[in-house]
mmCIF file of C-alpha atoms in Angstrom:
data_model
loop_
_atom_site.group_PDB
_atom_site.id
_atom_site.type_symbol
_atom_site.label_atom_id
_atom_site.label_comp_id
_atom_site.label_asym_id
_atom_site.label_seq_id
_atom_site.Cartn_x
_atom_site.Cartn_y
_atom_site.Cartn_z
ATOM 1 C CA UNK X 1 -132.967 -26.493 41.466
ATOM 2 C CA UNK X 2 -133.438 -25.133 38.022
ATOM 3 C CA UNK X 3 -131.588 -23.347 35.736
ATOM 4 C CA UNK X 4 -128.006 -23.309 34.397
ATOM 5 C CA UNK X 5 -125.275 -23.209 37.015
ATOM 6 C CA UNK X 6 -122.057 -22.299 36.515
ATOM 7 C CA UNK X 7 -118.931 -20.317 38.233
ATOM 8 C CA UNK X 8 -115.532 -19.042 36.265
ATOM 9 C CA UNK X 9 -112.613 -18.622 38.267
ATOM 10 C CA UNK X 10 -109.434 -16.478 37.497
ATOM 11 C CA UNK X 11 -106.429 -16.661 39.664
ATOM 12 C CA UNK X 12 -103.683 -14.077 39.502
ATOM 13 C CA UNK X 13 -100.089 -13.936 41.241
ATOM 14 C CA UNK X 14 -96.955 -11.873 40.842
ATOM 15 C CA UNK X 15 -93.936 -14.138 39.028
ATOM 16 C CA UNK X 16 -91.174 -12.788 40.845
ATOM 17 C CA UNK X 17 -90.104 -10.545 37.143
ATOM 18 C CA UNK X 18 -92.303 -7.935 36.949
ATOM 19 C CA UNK X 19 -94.873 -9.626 35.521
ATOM 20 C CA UNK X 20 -98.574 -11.562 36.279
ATOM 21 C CA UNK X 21 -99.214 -14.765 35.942
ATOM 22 C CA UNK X 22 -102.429 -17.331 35.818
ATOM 23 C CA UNK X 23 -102.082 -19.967 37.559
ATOM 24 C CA UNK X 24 -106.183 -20.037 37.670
ATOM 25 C CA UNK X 25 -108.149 -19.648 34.598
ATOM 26 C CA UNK X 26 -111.465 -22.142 35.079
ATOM 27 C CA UNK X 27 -114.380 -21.808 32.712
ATOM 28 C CA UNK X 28 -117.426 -23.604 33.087
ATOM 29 C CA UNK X 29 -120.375 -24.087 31.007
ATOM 30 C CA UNK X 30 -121.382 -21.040 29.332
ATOM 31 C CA UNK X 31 -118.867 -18.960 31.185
ATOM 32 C CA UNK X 32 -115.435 -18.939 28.861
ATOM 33 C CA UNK X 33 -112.429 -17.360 29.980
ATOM 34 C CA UNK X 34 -109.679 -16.346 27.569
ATOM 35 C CA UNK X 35 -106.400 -14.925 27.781
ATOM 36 C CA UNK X 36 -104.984 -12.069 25.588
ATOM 37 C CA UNK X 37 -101.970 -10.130 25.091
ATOM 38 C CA UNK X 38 -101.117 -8.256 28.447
ATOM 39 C CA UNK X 39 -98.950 -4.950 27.794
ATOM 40 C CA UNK X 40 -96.139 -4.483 30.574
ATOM 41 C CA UNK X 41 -96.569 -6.296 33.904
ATOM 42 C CA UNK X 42 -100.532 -6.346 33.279
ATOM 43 C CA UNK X 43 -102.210 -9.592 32.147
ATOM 44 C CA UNK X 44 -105.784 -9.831 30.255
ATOM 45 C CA UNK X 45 -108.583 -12.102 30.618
ATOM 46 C CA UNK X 46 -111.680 -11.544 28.893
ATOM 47 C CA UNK X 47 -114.945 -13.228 29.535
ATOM 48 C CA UNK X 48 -116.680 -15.156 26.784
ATOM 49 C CA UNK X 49 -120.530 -15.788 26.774
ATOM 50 C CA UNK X 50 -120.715 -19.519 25.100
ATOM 51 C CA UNK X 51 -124.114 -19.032 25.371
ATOM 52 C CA UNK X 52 -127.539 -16.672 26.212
ATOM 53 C CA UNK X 53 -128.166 -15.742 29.525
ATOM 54 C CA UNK X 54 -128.760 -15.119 32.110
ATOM 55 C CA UNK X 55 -131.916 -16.900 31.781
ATOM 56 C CA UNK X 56 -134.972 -17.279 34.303
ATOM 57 C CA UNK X 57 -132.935 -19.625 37.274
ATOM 58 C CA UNK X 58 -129.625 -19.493 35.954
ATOM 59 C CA UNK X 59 -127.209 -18.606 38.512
ATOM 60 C CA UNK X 60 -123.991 -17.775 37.457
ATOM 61 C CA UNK X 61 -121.513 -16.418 39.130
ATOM 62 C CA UNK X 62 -117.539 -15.612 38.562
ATOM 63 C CA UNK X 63 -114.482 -15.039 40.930
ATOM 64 C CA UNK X 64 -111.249 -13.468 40.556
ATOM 65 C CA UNK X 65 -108.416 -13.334 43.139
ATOM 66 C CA UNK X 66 -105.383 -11.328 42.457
ATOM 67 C CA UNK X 67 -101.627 -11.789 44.525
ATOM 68 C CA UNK X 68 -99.575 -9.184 45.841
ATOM 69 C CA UNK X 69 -97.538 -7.982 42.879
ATOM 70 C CA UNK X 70 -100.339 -9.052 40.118
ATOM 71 C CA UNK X 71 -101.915 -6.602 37.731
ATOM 72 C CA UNK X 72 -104.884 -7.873 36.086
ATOM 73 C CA UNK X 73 -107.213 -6.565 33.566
ATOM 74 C CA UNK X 74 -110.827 -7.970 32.785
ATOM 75 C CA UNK X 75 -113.079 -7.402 29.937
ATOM 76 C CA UNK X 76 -115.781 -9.252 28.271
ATOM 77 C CA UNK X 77 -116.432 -9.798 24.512
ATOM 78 C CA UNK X 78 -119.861 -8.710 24.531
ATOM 79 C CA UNK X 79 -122.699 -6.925 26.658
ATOM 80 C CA UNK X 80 -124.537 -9.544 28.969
ATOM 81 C CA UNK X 81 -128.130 -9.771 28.045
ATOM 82 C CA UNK X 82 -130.542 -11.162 30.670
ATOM 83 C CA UNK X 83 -133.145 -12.461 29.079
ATOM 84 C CA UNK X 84 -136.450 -14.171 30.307
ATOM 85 C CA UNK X 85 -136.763 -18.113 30.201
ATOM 86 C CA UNK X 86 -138.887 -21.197 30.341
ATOM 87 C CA UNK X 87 -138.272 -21.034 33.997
ATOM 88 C CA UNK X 88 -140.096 -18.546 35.909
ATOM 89 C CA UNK X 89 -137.844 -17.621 38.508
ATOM 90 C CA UNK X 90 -135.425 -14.718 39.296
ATOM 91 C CA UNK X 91 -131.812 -15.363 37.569
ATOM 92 C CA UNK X 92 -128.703 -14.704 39.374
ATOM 93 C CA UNK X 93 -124.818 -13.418 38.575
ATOM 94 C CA UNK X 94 -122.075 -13.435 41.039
ATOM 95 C CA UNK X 95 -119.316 -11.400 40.686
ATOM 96 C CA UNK X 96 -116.552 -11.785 43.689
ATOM 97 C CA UNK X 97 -113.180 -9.861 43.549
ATOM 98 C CA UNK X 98 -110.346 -9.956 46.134
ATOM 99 C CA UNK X 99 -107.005 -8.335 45.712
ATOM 100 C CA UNK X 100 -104.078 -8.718 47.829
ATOM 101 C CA UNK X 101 -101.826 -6.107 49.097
ATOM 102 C CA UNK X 102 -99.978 -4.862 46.049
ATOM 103 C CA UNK X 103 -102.258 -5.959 44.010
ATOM 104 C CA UNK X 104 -104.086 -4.337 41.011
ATOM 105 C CA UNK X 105 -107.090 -4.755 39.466
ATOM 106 C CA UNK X 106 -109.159 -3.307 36.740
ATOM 107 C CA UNK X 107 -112.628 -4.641 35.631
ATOM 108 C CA UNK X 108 -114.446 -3.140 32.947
ATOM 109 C CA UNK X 109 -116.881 -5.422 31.367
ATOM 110 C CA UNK X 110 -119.137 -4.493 28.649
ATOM 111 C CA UNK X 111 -122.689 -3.269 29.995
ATOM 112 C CA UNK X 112 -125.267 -5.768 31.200
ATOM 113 C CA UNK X 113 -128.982 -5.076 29.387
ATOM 114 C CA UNK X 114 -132.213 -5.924 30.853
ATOM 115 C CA UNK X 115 -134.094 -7.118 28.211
ATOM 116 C CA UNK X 116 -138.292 -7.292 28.983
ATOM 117 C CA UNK X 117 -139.343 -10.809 30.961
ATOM 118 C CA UNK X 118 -136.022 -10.908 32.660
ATOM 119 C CA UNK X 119 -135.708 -10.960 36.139
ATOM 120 C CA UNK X 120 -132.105 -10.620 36.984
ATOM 121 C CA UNK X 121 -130.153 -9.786 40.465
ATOM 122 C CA UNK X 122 -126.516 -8.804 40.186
ATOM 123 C CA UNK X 123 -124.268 -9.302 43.175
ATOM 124 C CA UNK X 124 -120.577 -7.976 42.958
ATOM 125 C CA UNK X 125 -118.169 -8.346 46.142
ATOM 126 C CA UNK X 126 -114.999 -6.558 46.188
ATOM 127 C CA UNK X 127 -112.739 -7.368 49.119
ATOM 128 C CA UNK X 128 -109.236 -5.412 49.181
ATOM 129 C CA UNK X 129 -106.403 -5.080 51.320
ATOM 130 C CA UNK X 130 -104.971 -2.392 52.510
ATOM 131 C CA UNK X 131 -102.380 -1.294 49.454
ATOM 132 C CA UNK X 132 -104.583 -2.940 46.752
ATOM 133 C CA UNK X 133 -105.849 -1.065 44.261
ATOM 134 C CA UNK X 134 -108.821 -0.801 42.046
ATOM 135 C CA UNK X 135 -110.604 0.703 39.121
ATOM 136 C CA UNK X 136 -113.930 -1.152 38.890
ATOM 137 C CA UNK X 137 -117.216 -0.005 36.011
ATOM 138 C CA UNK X 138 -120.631 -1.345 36.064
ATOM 139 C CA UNK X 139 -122.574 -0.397 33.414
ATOM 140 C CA UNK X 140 -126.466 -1.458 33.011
ATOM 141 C CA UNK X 141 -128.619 -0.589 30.612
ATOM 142 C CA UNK X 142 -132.445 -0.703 31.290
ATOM 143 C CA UNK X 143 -134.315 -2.562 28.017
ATOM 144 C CA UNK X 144 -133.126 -2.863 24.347
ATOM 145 C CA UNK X 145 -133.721 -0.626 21.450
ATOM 146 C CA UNK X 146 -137.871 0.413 21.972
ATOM 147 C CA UNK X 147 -138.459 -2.187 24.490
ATOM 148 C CA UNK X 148 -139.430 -2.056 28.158
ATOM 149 C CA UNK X 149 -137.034 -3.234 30.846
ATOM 150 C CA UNK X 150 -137.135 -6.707 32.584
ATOM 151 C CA UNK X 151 -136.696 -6.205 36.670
ATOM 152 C CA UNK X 152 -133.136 -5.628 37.683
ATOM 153 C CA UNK X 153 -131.862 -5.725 40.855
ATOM 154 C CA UNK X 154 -127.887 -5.139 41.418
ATOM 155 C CA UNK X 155 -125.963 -4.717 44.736
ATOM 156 C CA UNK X 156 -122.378 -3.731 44.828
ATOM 157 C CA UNK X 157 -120.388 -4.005 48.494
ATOM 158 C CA UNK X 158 -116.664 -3.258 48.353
ATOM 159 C CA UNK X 159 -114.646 -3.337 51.271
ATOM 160 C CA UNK X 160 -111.226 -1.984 52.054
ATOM 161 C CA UNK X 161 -108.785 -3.862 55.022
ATOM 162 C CA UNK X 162 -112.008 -5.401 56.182
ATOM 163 C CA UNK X 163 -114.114 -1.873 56.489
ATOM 164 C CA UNK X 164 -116.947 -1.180 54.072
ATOM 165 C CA UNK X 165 -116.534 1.554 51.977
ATOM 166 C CA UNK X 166 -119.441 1.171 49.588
ATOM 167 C CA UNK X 167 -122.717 -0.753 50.114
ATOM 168 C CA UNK X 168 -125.779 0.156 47.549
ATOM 169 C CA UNK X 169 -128.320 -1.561 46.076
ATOM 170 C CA UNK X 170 -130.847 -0.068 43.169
ATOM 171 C CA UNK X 171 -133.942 -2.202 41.837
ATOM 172 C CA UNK X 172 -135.234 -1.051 38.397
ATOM 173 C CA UNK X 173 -137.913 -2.131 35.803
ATOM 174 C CA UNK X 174 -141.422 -3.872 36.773
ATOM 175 C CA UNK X 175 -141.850 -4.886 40.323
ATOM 176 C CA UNK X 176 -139.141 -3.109 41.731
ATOM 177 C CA UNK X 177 -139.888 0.102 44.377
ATOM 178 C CA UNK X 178 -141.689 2.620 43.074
ATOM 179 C CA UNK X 179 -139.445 6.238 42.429
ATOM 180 C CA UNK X 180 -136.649 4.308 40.563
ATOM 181 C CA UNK X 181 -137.850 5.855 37.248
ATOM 182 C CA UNK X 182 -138.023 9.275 39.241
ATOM 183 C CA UNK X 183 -136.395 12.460 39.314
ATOM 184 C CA UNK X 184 -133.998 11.333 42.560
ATOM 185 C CA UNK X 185 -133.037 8.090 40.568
ATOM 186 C CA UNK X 186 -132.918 7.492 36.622
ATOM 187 C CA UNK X 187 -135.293 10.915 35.703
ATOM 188 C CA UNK X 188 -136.279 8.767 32.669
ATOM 189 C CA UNK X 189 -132.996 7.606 31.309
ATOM 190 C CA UNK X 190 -132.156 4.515 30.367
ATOM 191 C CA UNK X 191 -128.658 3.916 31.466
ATOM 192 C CA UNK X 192 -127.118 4.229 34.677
ATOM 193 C CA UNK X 193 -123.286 3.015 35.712
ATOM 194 C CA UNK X 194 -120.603 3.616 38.619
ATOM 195 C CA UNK X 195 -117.008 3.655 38.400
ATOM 196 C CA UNK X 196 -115.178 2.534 42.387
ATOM 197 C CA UNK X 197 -111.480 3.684 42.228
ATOM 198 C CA UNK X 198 -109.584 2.636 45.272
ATOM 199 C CA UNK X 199 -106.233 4.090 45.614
ATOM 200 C CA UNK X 200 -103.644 3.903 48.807
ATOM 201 C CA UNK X 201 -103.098 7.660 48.184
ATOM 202 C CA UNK X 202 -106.637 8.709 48.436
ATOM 203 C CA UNK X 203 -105.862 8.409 52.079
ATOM 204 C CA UNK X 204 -104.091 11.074 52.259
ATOM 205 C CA UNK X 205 -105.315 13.314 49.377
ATOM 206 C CA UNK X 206 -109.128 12.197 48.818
ATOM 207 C CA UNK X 207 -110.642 13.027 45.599
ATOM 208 C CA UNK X 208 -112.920 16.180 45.676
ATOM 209 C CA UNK X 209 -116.454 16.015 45.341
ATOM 210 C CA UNK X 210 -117.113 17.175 41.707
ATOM 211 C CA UNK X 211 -119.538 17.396 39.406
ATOM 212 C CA UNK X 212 -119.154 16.658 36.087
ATOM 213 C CA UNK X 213 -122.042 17.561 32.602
ATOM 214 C CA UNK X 214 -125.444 17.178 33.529
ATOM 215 C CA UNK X 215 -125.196 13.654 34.988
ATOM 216 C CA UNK X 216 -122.314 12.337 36.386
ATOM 217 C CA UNK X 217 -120.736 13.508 39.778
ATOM 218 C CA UNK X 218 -117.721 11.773 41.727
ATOM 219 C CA UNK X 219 -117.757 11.456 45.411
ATOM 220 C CA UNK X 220 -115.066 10.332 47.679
ATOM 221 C CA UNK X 221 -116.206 7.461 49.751
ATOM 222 C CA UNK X 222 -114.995 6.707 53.924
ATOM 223 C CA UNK X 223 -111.748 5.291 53.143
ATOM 224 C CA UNK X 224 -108.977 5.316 50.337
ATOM 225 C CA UNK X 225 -111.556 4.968 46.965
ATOM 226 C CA UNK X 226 -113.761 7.259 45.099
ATOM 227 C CA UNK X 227 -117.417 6.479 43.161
ATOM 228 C CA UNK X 228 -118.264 8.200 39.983
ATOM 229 C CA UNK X 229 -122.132 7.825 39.065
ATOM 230 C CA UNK X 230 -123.632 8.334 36.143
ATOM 231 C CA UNK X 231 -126.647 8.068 33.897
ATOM 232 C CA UNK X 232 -127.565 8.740 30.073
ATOM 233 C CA UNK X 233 -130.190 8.049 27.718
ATOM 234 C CA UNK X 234 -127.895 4.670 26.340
ATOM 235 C CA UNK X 235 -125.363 2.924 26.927
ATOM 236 C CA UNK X 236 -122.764 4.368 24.095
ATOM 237 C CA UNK X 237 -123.330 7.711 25.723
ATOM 238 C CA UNK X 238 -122.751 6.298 29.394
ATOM 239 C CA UNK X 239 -119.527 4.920 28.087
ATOM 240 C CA UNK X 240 -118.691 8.010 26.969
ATOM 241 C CA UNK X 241 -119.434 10.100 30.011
ATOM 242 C CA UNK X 242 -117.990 7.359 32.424
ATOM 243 C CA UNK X 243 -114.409 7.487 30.017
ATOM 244 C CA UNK X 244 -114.193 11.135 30.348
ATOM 245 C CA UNK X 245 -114.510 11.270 34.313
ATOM 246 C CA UNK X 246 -111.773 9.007 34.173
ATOM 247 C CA UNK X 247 -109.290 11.394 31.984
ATOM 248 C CA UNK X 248 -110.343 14.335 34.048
ATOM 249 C CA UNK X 249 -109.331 12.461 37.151
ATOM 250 C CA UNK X 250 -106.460 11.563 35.754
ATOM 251 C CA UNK X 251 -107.110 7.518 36.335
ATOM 252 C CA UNK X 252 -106.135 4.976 33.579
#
């Protein structure tokens, strides 16, 4: 097979104080993990791109597993560009996420861009007991400054005490089914992202289906979580939009 392979692994567990700690924290080839200051009981990993990619055949793919009693925080340094390569095939990133009961965690990486060539699909797999709980963004951003997309395929499945709460899938850029650039996907912007918030107390009082601006709505989803989905003309206004749903819904 071609292509760069490699898998980061982050392992958090409760240390019996209060606090989190990491007993996992695996990088591998262009995949760097480093740890920064944590603030409370929370620790913070952010991801490190040694190098460019995705490229054409790379598969990467990175894993996080958080304890009962852990609260963990992940960020990256940078966006994540796919980019076309030497190698024409389809490039693929892995994201898998479990958190145990009393568990916490909150990943917020910077936005993935298609640049044009690239053929990327993005997988992320949340699996979460019962009391975990969860503030997850995805942000992607559809071409750089002036320039067309690449093909972009991402699939997010999250799944509460072994029940699906959220399956979806959206193909963008050259190739992909046609309507995504219509007015019941993108309506010609650029940017699209989704917040998941999973909370044991959604249960019982489920977030109301809201809209908020032009282009961002929340909806509660079958089970104890919430999505938020929105889309702008960029990613800096995205951010912006997908920050403020989160202070009017009072989630930090």
């Amino acid at each position: 097979m071609s292509g760069v392979h490699a898998t980061a692994r982050i392992g958090a567990s409760g240390d019996g104080r209060g606090g989190t700690a990491l007993p996992v924290l695996e990088s591998d080839g262009p995949l760097a993990l480093r740890r920064t200051r944590g603030t409370g009981g929370e620790a913070r990993v952010v991801l490190v791109g040694a190098m460019s990619g995705p490229l054409g055949g790379d598969r990467f793919a990175v894993e996080a597993d958080v304890g009962s009693g852990a609260r963990l925080r992940v960020g990256s340094a940078a966006a994540t560009i796919a980019l076309p390569g030497q190698v024409k095939e389809e490039a693929h990133y892995d994201v898998r996420l479990t958190v145990a009961d009393g568990g916490e965690l909150h990943w917020l990486p910077e936005p993935l861009i298609s640049a044009r060539g690239s053929d990327l699909f993005l997988t992320t797999r949340v699996d979460l007991a019962a009391g975990a709980r969860l503030v997850l963004r995805e942000e992607q951003v559809l071409g750089r400054v002036g320039e067309e997309p690449g093909r972009l395929t991402g699939r997010l499945v999250v799944r509460v005490a072994g029940r699906v709460v959220l399956d979806q899938e959206l193909a963008c850029g050259p190739g992909a089914p046609g309507g995504w650039d219509g007015p019941a996907v993108l309506a010609g912007h650029r940017a699209v992202g989704q917040l998941v918030v999973v909370r044991p107390e959604f249960a019982e009082r489920p977030v109301t289906a809201e809209v908020f601006g032009e282009h961002a709505c929340v909806m509660p989803l079958a089970g104890p979580a919430a999505l938020v989905t929105a889309v702008a003309a960029d990613g800096l206004r995205l951010r912006r939009v997908l920050d403020e749903t989160l202070i009017a819904l009072d989630i930090r």
